[in-house]
Amino acid sequence: MTHASPHTQTIRSDGPSLFRLAGLPYFLIAFIARLPFAMMVVGVLTVVVSARGSLSLGGLTSAAVGIGTACFGPLLGAAADRWGQRGVLLALALANGAMLVVFTVVVYGAAADGFVLLAAAGIGATAPQVAPLSRSRLVTIIRERMPDARQSRTLSGTMAYESAADETVFVFGPFLVGVLASALAPWAPLVGAAALTVLFVGAFALHPSGRHVSQERGADGKAPSAVSELFRPQLLIVVLGILGVGIFFGAMLTALTSFMADRGAPEQAGLLYGVMGVGSAILALGVAWLPPAFTLRARWLVFSGILLVGSLLLLFVDSPVTMMVALGIMGIGIGPTLVTQYSFGAARSPLGRSATVMTMLGSGVVVGQSLGAATTGEIAESIGTAPALLIPVIAAGVVFAAGLVNWFLSRTTPRAARVAA
């Protein structure tokens, strides 16, 4: 389970930066191309509540999108590893754009609720995995076209940027949905997402970097590593840890909404949540400047520990001000933890399975968000806000416990990338 190959073992001279290798257009296109996915879940919820008048159906429909993504995301990543990203992404751009339009037609029509849920699952199943595939594409460029001495720091900085980009998009996406729904119509966000998907996911697929085939694969394009390599404990613990992060995201936003609803201002939940999101994105970018002596396994424990401490404050919050303090502390921990987990995923990806691993991690976040939101929403509605606030605490505990297990597993990881340990 090593990425080292004759191509990557040789010592290479200093070369251009990743920014120059990929180019400015790549980063702009990749950023906008992931925006439709951030709009989908909230957009689906908005249009279902408006067209069908059912908040319950809206929640189920949003969950169906997440389930579709979770079930098919890793398969799409495996397809990209097997046949290359370009063809897979082009097909998904067209399919997902079509599914968004089909869903809009179905939800406004007379079709039964079951067909609405099926169409929503189709949106998730065809969702282009831009963020994971961007990570995979950049990791391949780093490993094959950059000097060995610069790879570790560049990889850390890349994971930091990608995580910050994800968080920025997931803050801006719902905001854009609100603007389009208010200014035009509830269906406008989904139609807009369809247009962005076709245009920018298509552009992402056609970017020259999409033709790049990893030297770690054979001439026939087959990944040399067996599928069983994806189920090693060192990789599964990362998936578990990132699942915990996803649960935390879904549970925290839902519990926060309930918290503010008790105070008569549920619409302000997003503003408070932004306190954590902004801090998380800033700290995620800062990971790139942490010293190499502060190893990845230590970062996971330290930052997930901060997340856990911040979440424990949820048991004592009694006002929006104290909630902001707790969210601010949790923001310090969550961003760097997520960056660290993606860095471990990149370091432990089996030969030729980088896209598969990244989509596994991305799907873990989506599944966790769906589980966290659904569970917390049910508890908040049936029991109350105080019990609902326990779910983010439990999720943070899972992330910390996974980091603790990873501490010991890292000591037995036989990779050249052991510096991560």
Coordinates of C-alpha atoms in Angstrom, one line a residue:
M1 CA 0.0 0.0 0.0
T2 CA 2.5 2.5 -1.2
H3 CA 2.4 5.3 -3.7
A4 CA 6.1 5.1 -4.3
S5 CA 7.0 4.1 -7.8
P6 CA 10.1 4.4 -10.0
H7 CA 8.6 7.7 -11.2
T8 CA 8.2 9.2 -7.7
Q9 CA 11.2 7.7 -5.9
T10 CA 13.8 9.6 -8.0
I11 CA 15.0 12.9 -6.7
R12 CA 13.8 15.7 -8.9
S13 CA 15.1 19.2 -9.1
D14 CA 13.1 22.2 -8.1
G15 CA 10.3 23.1 -10.4
P16 CA 7.2 25.3 -10.8
S17 CA 4.5 25.7 -8.2
L18 CA 1.2 23.8 -8.3
F19 CA -0.5 27.1 -9.1
R20 CA 1.6 27.4 -12.3
L21 CA 1.3 23.7 -13.1
A22 CA -2.5 23.7 -12.9
G23 CA -3.1 27.4 -13.9
L24 CA -5.4 30.1 -12.6
P25 CA -8.3 29.0 -14.9
Y26 CA -8.3 25.6 -13.3
F27 CA -8.9 26.9 -9.8
L28 CA -11.6 29.3 -10.9
I29 CA -13.4 26.6 -12.9
A30 CA -13.1 24.0 -10.1
F31 CA -14.4 26.5 -7.5
I32 CA -17.5 27.4 -9.5
A33 CA -18.1 23.8 -10.6
R34 CA -18.6 22.7 -7.1
L35 CA -21.2 25.4 -6.4
P36 CA -24.2 23.5 -7.9
F37 CA -23.8 20.7 -5.4
A38 CA -23.9 23.1 -2.5
M39 CA -27.2 24.5 -4.0
M40 CA -28.9 21.1 -4.5
V41 CA -29.8 20.0 -1.0
V42 CA -31.2 23.4 0.1
G43 CA -32.7 24.1 -3.4
V44 CA -34.6 20.8 -3.3
L45 CA -35.9 21.5 0.2
T46 CA -37.0 25.0 -0.8
V47 CA -38.9 23.9 -3.9
V48 CA -40.6 20.9 -2.3
V49 CA -41.8 23.0 0.7
S50 CA -43.1 25.6 -1.8
A51 CA -44.7 23.3 -4.3
R52 CA -46.0 20.6 -2.0
G53 CA -46.4 22.5 1.2
S54 CA -44.8 19.8 3.3
L55 CA -41.7 20.4 5.5
S56 CA -41.6 16.7 6.3
L57 CA -41.5 15.7 2.6
G58 CA -38.9 18.4 2.0
G59 CA -36.6 16.9 4.7
L60 CA -37.0 13.4 3.3
T61 CA -36.3 14.7 -0.2
S62 CA -33.1 16.4 0.9
A63 CA -32.0 13.2 2.6
A64 CA -32.8 11.3 -0.6
V65 CA -30.3 13.5 -2.5
G66 CA -27.6 12.6 0.1
I67 CA -28.4 8.9 0.0
G68 CA -28.1 8.9 -3.8
T69 CA -24.7 10.7 -3.6
A70 CA -23.5 8.3 -0.9
C71 CA -24.5 5.2 -2.8
F72 CA -23.0 6.2 -6.1
G73 CA -20.3 8.6 -5.3
P74 CA -17.5 6.0 -4.6
L75 CA -18.6 4.1 -7.8
L76 CA -18.2 7.3 -9.8
G77 CA -14.8 7.8 -8.3
A78 CA -13.8 4.2 -9.2
A79 CA -15.1 4.8 -12.8
A80 CA -12.9 7.9 -13.0
D81 CA -9.9 5.9 -11.8
R82 CA -10.6 3.2 -14.4
W83 CA -11.5 5.3 -17.4
G84 CA -10.3 8.8 -16.6
Q85 CA -12.1 11.8 -15.3
R86 CA -13.0 13.5 -18.6
G87 CA -15.6 11.1 -20.0
V88 CA -17.1 10.4 -16.6
L89 CA -17.6 14.1 -15.7
L90 CA -19.0 15.0 -19.1
A91 CA -21.6 12.3 -18.8
L92 CA -22.5 13.4 -15.2
A93 CA -22.7 17.0 -16.2
L94 CA -25.4 16.3 -18.8
A95 CA -27.2 13.6 -16.6
N96 CA -27.2 15.8 -13.5
G97 CA -28.4 18.9 -15.3
A98 CA -31.2 16.8 -16.8
M99 CA -32.2 15.3 -13.4
L100 CA -32.4 18.8 -11.9
V101 CA -34.8 19.9 -14.5
V102 CA -36.8 16.6 -14.3
F103 CA -37.1 16.9 -10.6
T104 CA -38.4 20.5 -10.9
V105 CA -41.1 19.2 -13.4
V106 CA -42.0 16.3 -11.2
V107 CA -42.4 18.3 -8.0
Y108 CA -44.7 20.8 -9.6
G109 CA -46.7 18.1 -11.3
A110 CA -49.2 15.7 -10.0
A111 CA -46.8 12.8 -9.4
A112 CA -46.9 10.9 -6.1
D113 CA -44.5 11.7 -3.4
G114 CA -42.6 8.5 -4.1
F115 CA -41.6 9.8 -7.6
V116 CA -40.4 13.0 -6.0
L117 CA -38.1 11.1 -3.7
L118 CA -36.9 8.9 -6.6
A119 CA -36.1 12.0 -8.7
A120 CA -34.2 13.5 -5.7
A121 CA -32.2 10.3 -5.3
G122 CA -31.4 10.6 -9.1
I123 CA -30.0 14.1 -8.5
G124 CA -27.7 12.7 -5.8
A125 CA -26.7 9.7 -7.8
T126 CA -25.6 11.8 -10.8
A127 CA -24.0 14.6 -8.8
P128 CA -20.6 15.3 -10.3
Q129 CA -18.0 14.7 -7.6
V130 CA -16.0 17.9 -8.4
A131 CA -14.4 18.4 -5.0
P132 CA -13.1 14.9 -4.6
L133 CA -12.0 14.6 -8.2
S134 CA -10.3 18.0 -7.9
R135 CA -8.3 16.8 -4.9
S136 CA -7.4 13.6 -6.8
R137 CA -6.3 15.5 -9.9
L138 CA -4.1 17.9 -7.9
V139 CA -2.6 15.1 -5.8
T140 CA -1.6 13.3 -9.0
I141 CA 0.0 16.5 -10.4
I142 CA 1.9 17.0 -7.1
R143 CA 3.2 13.5 -6.9
E144 CA 4.2 13.2 -10.5
R145 CA 5.4 16.7 -11.5
M146 CA 6.8 18.3 -8.3
P147 CA 10.1 17.8 -6.5
D148 CA 10.0 15.2 -3.7
A149 CA 11.2 17.7 -1.2
R150 CA 8.2 20.0 -1.8
Q151 CA 5.5 17.4 -2.0
S152 CA 4.6 17.1 1.6
R153 CA 4.1 20.9 2.2
T154 CA 2.4 21.4 -1.1
L155 CA 0.0 18.5 -0.4
S156 CA -0.9 20.0 3.0
G157 CA -1.5 23.4 1.4
T158 CA -3.6 21.8 -1.3
M159 CA -5.9 20.0 1.1
A160 CA -6.2 23.2 3.1
Y161 CA -7.2 25.2 0.1
E162 CA -9.7 22.5 -1.1
S163 CA -11.3 22.2 2.3
A164 CA -11.6 26.0 2.6
A165 CA -13.1 26.2 -0.9
D166 CA -15.7 23.5 0.1
E167 CA -16.7 25.4 3.2
T168 CA -16.9 28.7 1.4
V169 CA -19.1 27.2 -1.3
F170 CA -21.3 25.5 1.3
V171 CA -21.8 28.9 3.0
F172 CA -22.4 30.8 -0.3
G173 CA -24.5 28.1 -2.0
P174 CA -27.5 28.3 0.4
F175 CA -27.3 32.1 0.3
L176 CA -27.5 32.0 -3.5
V177 CA -30.5 29.7 -3.3
G178 CA -32.2 32.2 -1.0
V179 CA -31.5 35.1 -3.4
L180 CA -32.7 33.3 -6.5
A181 CA -35.8 31.9 -4.8
S182 CA -36.8 35.3 -3.4
A183 CA -36.0 37.3 -6.5
L184 CA -37.4 34.9 -9.1
A185 CA -39.2 31.8 -8.0
P186 CA -38.6 28.7 -5.8
W187 CA -37.7 26.6 -8.8
A188 CA -35.0 29.1 -10.0
P189 CA -32.2 27.7 -7.8
L190 CA -32.5 24.3 -9.3
V191 CA -32.6 25.6 -12.9
G192 CA -29.7 27.8 -12.1
A193 CA -27.8 24.8 -10.6
A194 CA -28.6 22.8 -13.8
A195 CA -27.1 25.5 -16.0
L196 CA -24.0 25.9 -13.8
T197 CA -23.5 22.1 -13.8
V198 CA -23.6 21.8 -17.6
L199 CA -21.3 24.8 -18.2
F200 CA -18.8 24.6 -15.4
V201 CA -18.6 20.9 -14.7
G202 CA -18.3 20.5 -18.4
A203 CA -15.4 23.0 -18.4
F204 CA -13.8 21.2 -15.5
A205 CA -14.0 18.0 -17.4
L206 CA -12.5 19.5 -20.5
H207 CA -9.7 21.3 -18.7
P208 CA -6.3 20.0 -20.0
S209 CA -5.6 18.5 -16.5
G210 CA -8.5 16.2 -17.1
R211 CA -6.4 14.3 -19.7
H212 CA -3.7 13.6 -17.2
V213 CA -3.4 9.9 -16.5
S214 CA -1.5 8.8 -13.4
Q215 CA 1.8 7.1 -14.1
E216 CA 0.9 4.8 -11.2
R217 CA -1.5 3.0 -13.6
G218 CA -0.7 0.6 -16.3
A219 CA -0.8 1.5 -20.0
D220 CA -4.3 -0.1 -20.2
G221 CA -5.6 2.3 -17.6
K222 CA -6.3 -0.4 -15.0
A223 CA -5.5 0.4 -11.4
P224 CA -2.8 -2.0 -10.1
S225 CA -4.1 -2.1 -6.6
A226 CA -6.8 -4.5 -5.6
V227 CA -10.2 -3.3 -4.3
S228 CA -9.3 -4.9 -0.9
E229 CA -6.7 -2.2 -0.4
L230 CA -9.5 0.2 0.1
F231 CA -10.6 -1.6 3.3
R232 CA -7.3 -1.5 5.2
P233 CA -7.8 -0.2 8.8
Q234 CA -5.5 2.8 8.2
L235 CA -7.9 4.0 5.5
L236 CA -11.2 3.0 7.1
I237 CA -10.4 4.9 10.3
V238 CA -10.1 8.1 8.1
V239 CA -13.5 7.3 6.6
L240 CA -15.0 6.9 10.1
G241 CA -13.4 10.1 11.3
I242 CA -14.8 12.1 8.3
L243 CA -18.2 10.5 8.8
G244 CA -18.1 11.9 12.3
V245 CA -17.4 15.3 10.9
G246 CA -20.3 15.0 8.5
I247 CA -22.6 14.0 11.4
F248 CA -21.4 17.0 13.3
F249 CA -22.1 19.4 10.4
G250 CA -25.7 18.1 10.0
A251 CA -26.5 17.9 13.7
M252 CA -25.0 21.3 14.6
L253 CA -27.0 23.2 12.0
T254 CA -30.2 21.4 12.8
A255 CA -29.8 21.8 16.6
L256 CA -28.8 25.4 16.1
T257 CA -32.0 26.0 14.1
S258 CA -34.0 24.5 16.9
F259 CA -32.1 26.6 19.5
M260 CA -32.9 29.8 17.6
A261 CA -36.5 28.7 16.9
D262 CA -37.0 28.5 20.7
R263 CA -36.1 32.2 20.8
G264 CA -38.4 33.1 17.9
A265 CA -35.6 33.7 15.3
P266 CA -35.0 30.5 13.4
E267 CA -33.9 32.5 10.3
Q268 CA -30.9 33.7 12.2
A269 CA -29.5 30.2 12.6
G270 CA -27.6 30.6 9.4
L271 CA -25.9 33.8 10.5
L272 CA -24.7 32.2 13.8
Y273 CA -23.6 29.1 11.9
G274 CA -21.5 31.4 9.8
V275 CA -19.4 32.2 12.8
M276 CA -18.2 28.6 12.9
G277 CA -17.9 28.4 9.1
V278 CA -15.8 31.5 8.6
G279 CA -13.5 30.6 11.4
S280 CA -13.2 27.1 10.2
A281 CA -12.3 28.2 6.6
I282 CA -9.7 30.6 7.8
L283 CA -8.1 28.0 10.2
A284 CA -8.2 25.4 7.4
L285 CA -6.1 27.6 5.2
G286 CA -3.7 28.2 8.1
V287 CA -2.9 24.5 8.3
A288 CA -0.5 24.9 5.3
W289 CA 1.8 27.0 7.5
L290 CA 2.0 24.6 10.4
P291 CA 5.5 23.2 11.0
P292 CA 6.2 19.7 9.7
A293 CA 7.2 18.7 13.3
F294 CA 3.5 19.1 14.1
T295 CA 2.6 15.8 12.4
L296 CA -0.8 14.9 10.9
R297 CA -1.7 12.4 13.6
A298 CA -0.9 15.0 16.2
R299 CA -3.0 17.6 14.4
W300 CA -6.0 15.3 14.2
L301 CA -5.9 14.7 18.0
V302 CA -5.3 18.4 18.9
F303 CA -7.8 20.0 16.6
S304 CA -10.5 17.3 17.2
G305 CA -9.9 17.8 20.9
I306 CA -10.6 21.6 20.5
L307 CA -13.8 20.6 18.6
L308 CA -14.8 18.3 21.4
V309 CA -14.2 20.9 24.1
G310 CA -16.2 23.5 22.1
S311 CA -19.0 21.1 21.6
L312 CA -19.2 20.4 25.4
L313 CA -20.0 24.0 25.9
L314 CA -23.3 23.3 24.0
L315 CA -24.5 21.7 27.2
F316 CA -24.3 25.1 29.0
V317 CA -25.3 27.6 26.3
D318 CA -28.3 29.7 27.3
S319 CA -28.2 32.7 24.9
P320 CA -27.1 33.5 21.3
V321 CA -24.0 35.1 22.7
T322 CA -22.8 32.0 24.5
M323 CA -23.7 30.0 21.5
M324 CA -21.5 32.2 19.3
V325 CA -18.6 31.6 21.7
A326 CA -19.1 27.8 21.5
L327 CA -19.4 28.0 17.7
G328 CA -16.2 30.1 17.5
I329 CA -14.2 27.5 19.5
M330 CA -15.6 24.6 17.4
G331 CA -14.7 26.5 14.2
I332 CA -11.0 26.5 15.4
G333 CA -11.1 22.7 15.5
I334 CA -13.3 21.5 12.7
G335 CA -11.6 23.1 9.7
P336 CA -8.0 21.8 10.4
T337 CA -9.4 18.4 11.4
L338 CA -11.1 18.1 8.0
V339 CA -8.0 19.1 6.2
T340 CA -5.9 16.6 8.2
Q341 CA -8.3 13.8 7.4
Y342 CA -8.2 14.5 3.7
S343 CA -4.4 14.7 3.9
F344 CA -4.4 11.2 5.4
G345 CA -6.8 10.0 2.7
A346 CA -4.4 11.3 0.0
A347 CA -1.4 9.7 1.7
R348 CA -3.0 6.4 2.2
S349 CA -4.7 6.0 -1.2
P350 CA -3.8 2.7 -2.9
L351 CA -2.1 2.8 -6.3
G352 CA -4.5 4.1 -8.9
R353 CA -7.4 4.5 -6.4
S354 CA -7.0 8.2 -5.5
A355 CA -10.3 9.3 -7.0
T356 CA -12.1 6.4 -5.4
V357 CA -10.7 7.3 -1.9
M358 CA -11.5 11.0 -2.3
T359 CA -15.1 10.2 -3.3
M360 CA -15.4 7.8 -0.4
L361 CA -14.4 10.6 2.0
G362 CA -16.7 13.1 0.2
S363 CA -19.5 10.7 0.5
G364 CA -18.7 10.1 4.1
V365 CA -19.3 13.8 4.8
V366 CA -22.6 13.7 2.8
V367 CA -23.9 10.6 4.6
G368 CA -22.9 12.0 7.9
Q369 CA -24.7 15.3 7.2
S370 CA -27.9 13.4 6.2
L371 CA -27.8 11.2 9.3
G372 CA -27.0 14.0 11.6
A373 CA -29.7 16.3 10.3
A374 CA -32.4 13.6 10.2
T375 CA -31.6 12.3 13.7
T376 CA -31.2 15.7 15.3
G377 CA -34.4 17.0 13.7
E378 CA -36.4 14.1 14.9
I379 CA -35.1 14.5 18.5
A380 CA -35.6 18.3 18.5
E381 CA -39.2 17.9 17.3
S382 CA -40.2 15.1 19.6
I383 CA -38.1 15.7 22.8
G384 CA -36.6 19.2 22.6
T385 CA -33.6 21.3 21.8
A386 CA -31.5 20.3 24.8
P387 CA -31.3 16.6 23.9
A388 CA -30.8 17.6 20.2
L389 CA -27.6 19.6 21.3
L390 CA -26.2 16.3 22.5
I391 CA -25.8 14.9 19.0
P392 CA -23.0 17.3 17.9
V393 CA -21.2 16.5 21.2
I394 CA -21.5 12.7 20.4
A395 CA -20.3 13.4 16.8
A396 CA -17.3 15.4 18.0
G397 CA -16.5 12.5 20.4
V398 CA -16.5 10.1 17.4
V399 CA -14.1 12.3 15.5
F400 CA -11.7 12.5 18.5
A401 CA -12.0 8.7 19.2
A402 CA -11.1 8.0 15.5
G403 CA -8.1 10.3 15.8
L404 CA -7.0 8.4 18.9
V405 CA -7.2 5.1 17.1
N406 CA -5.4 6.7 14.1
W407 CA -2.6 7.7 16.4
F408 CA -1.7 4.1 17.0
L409 CA -2.5 2.9 13.5
S410 CA -0.2 5.6 12.0
R411 CA 2.7 4.0 13.9
T412 CA 2.3 0.9 11.8
T413 CA 1.7 2.5 8.4
P414 CA 4.4 1.2 6.1
R415 CA 4.4 4.2 3.7
A416 CA 7.0 6.5 2.4
A417 CA 4.5 9.1 3.6
R418 CA 5.0 8.1 7.2
V419 CA 6.1 11.6 7.9
A420 CA 2.4 12.2 8.1
A421 CA 2.5 10.1 11.3

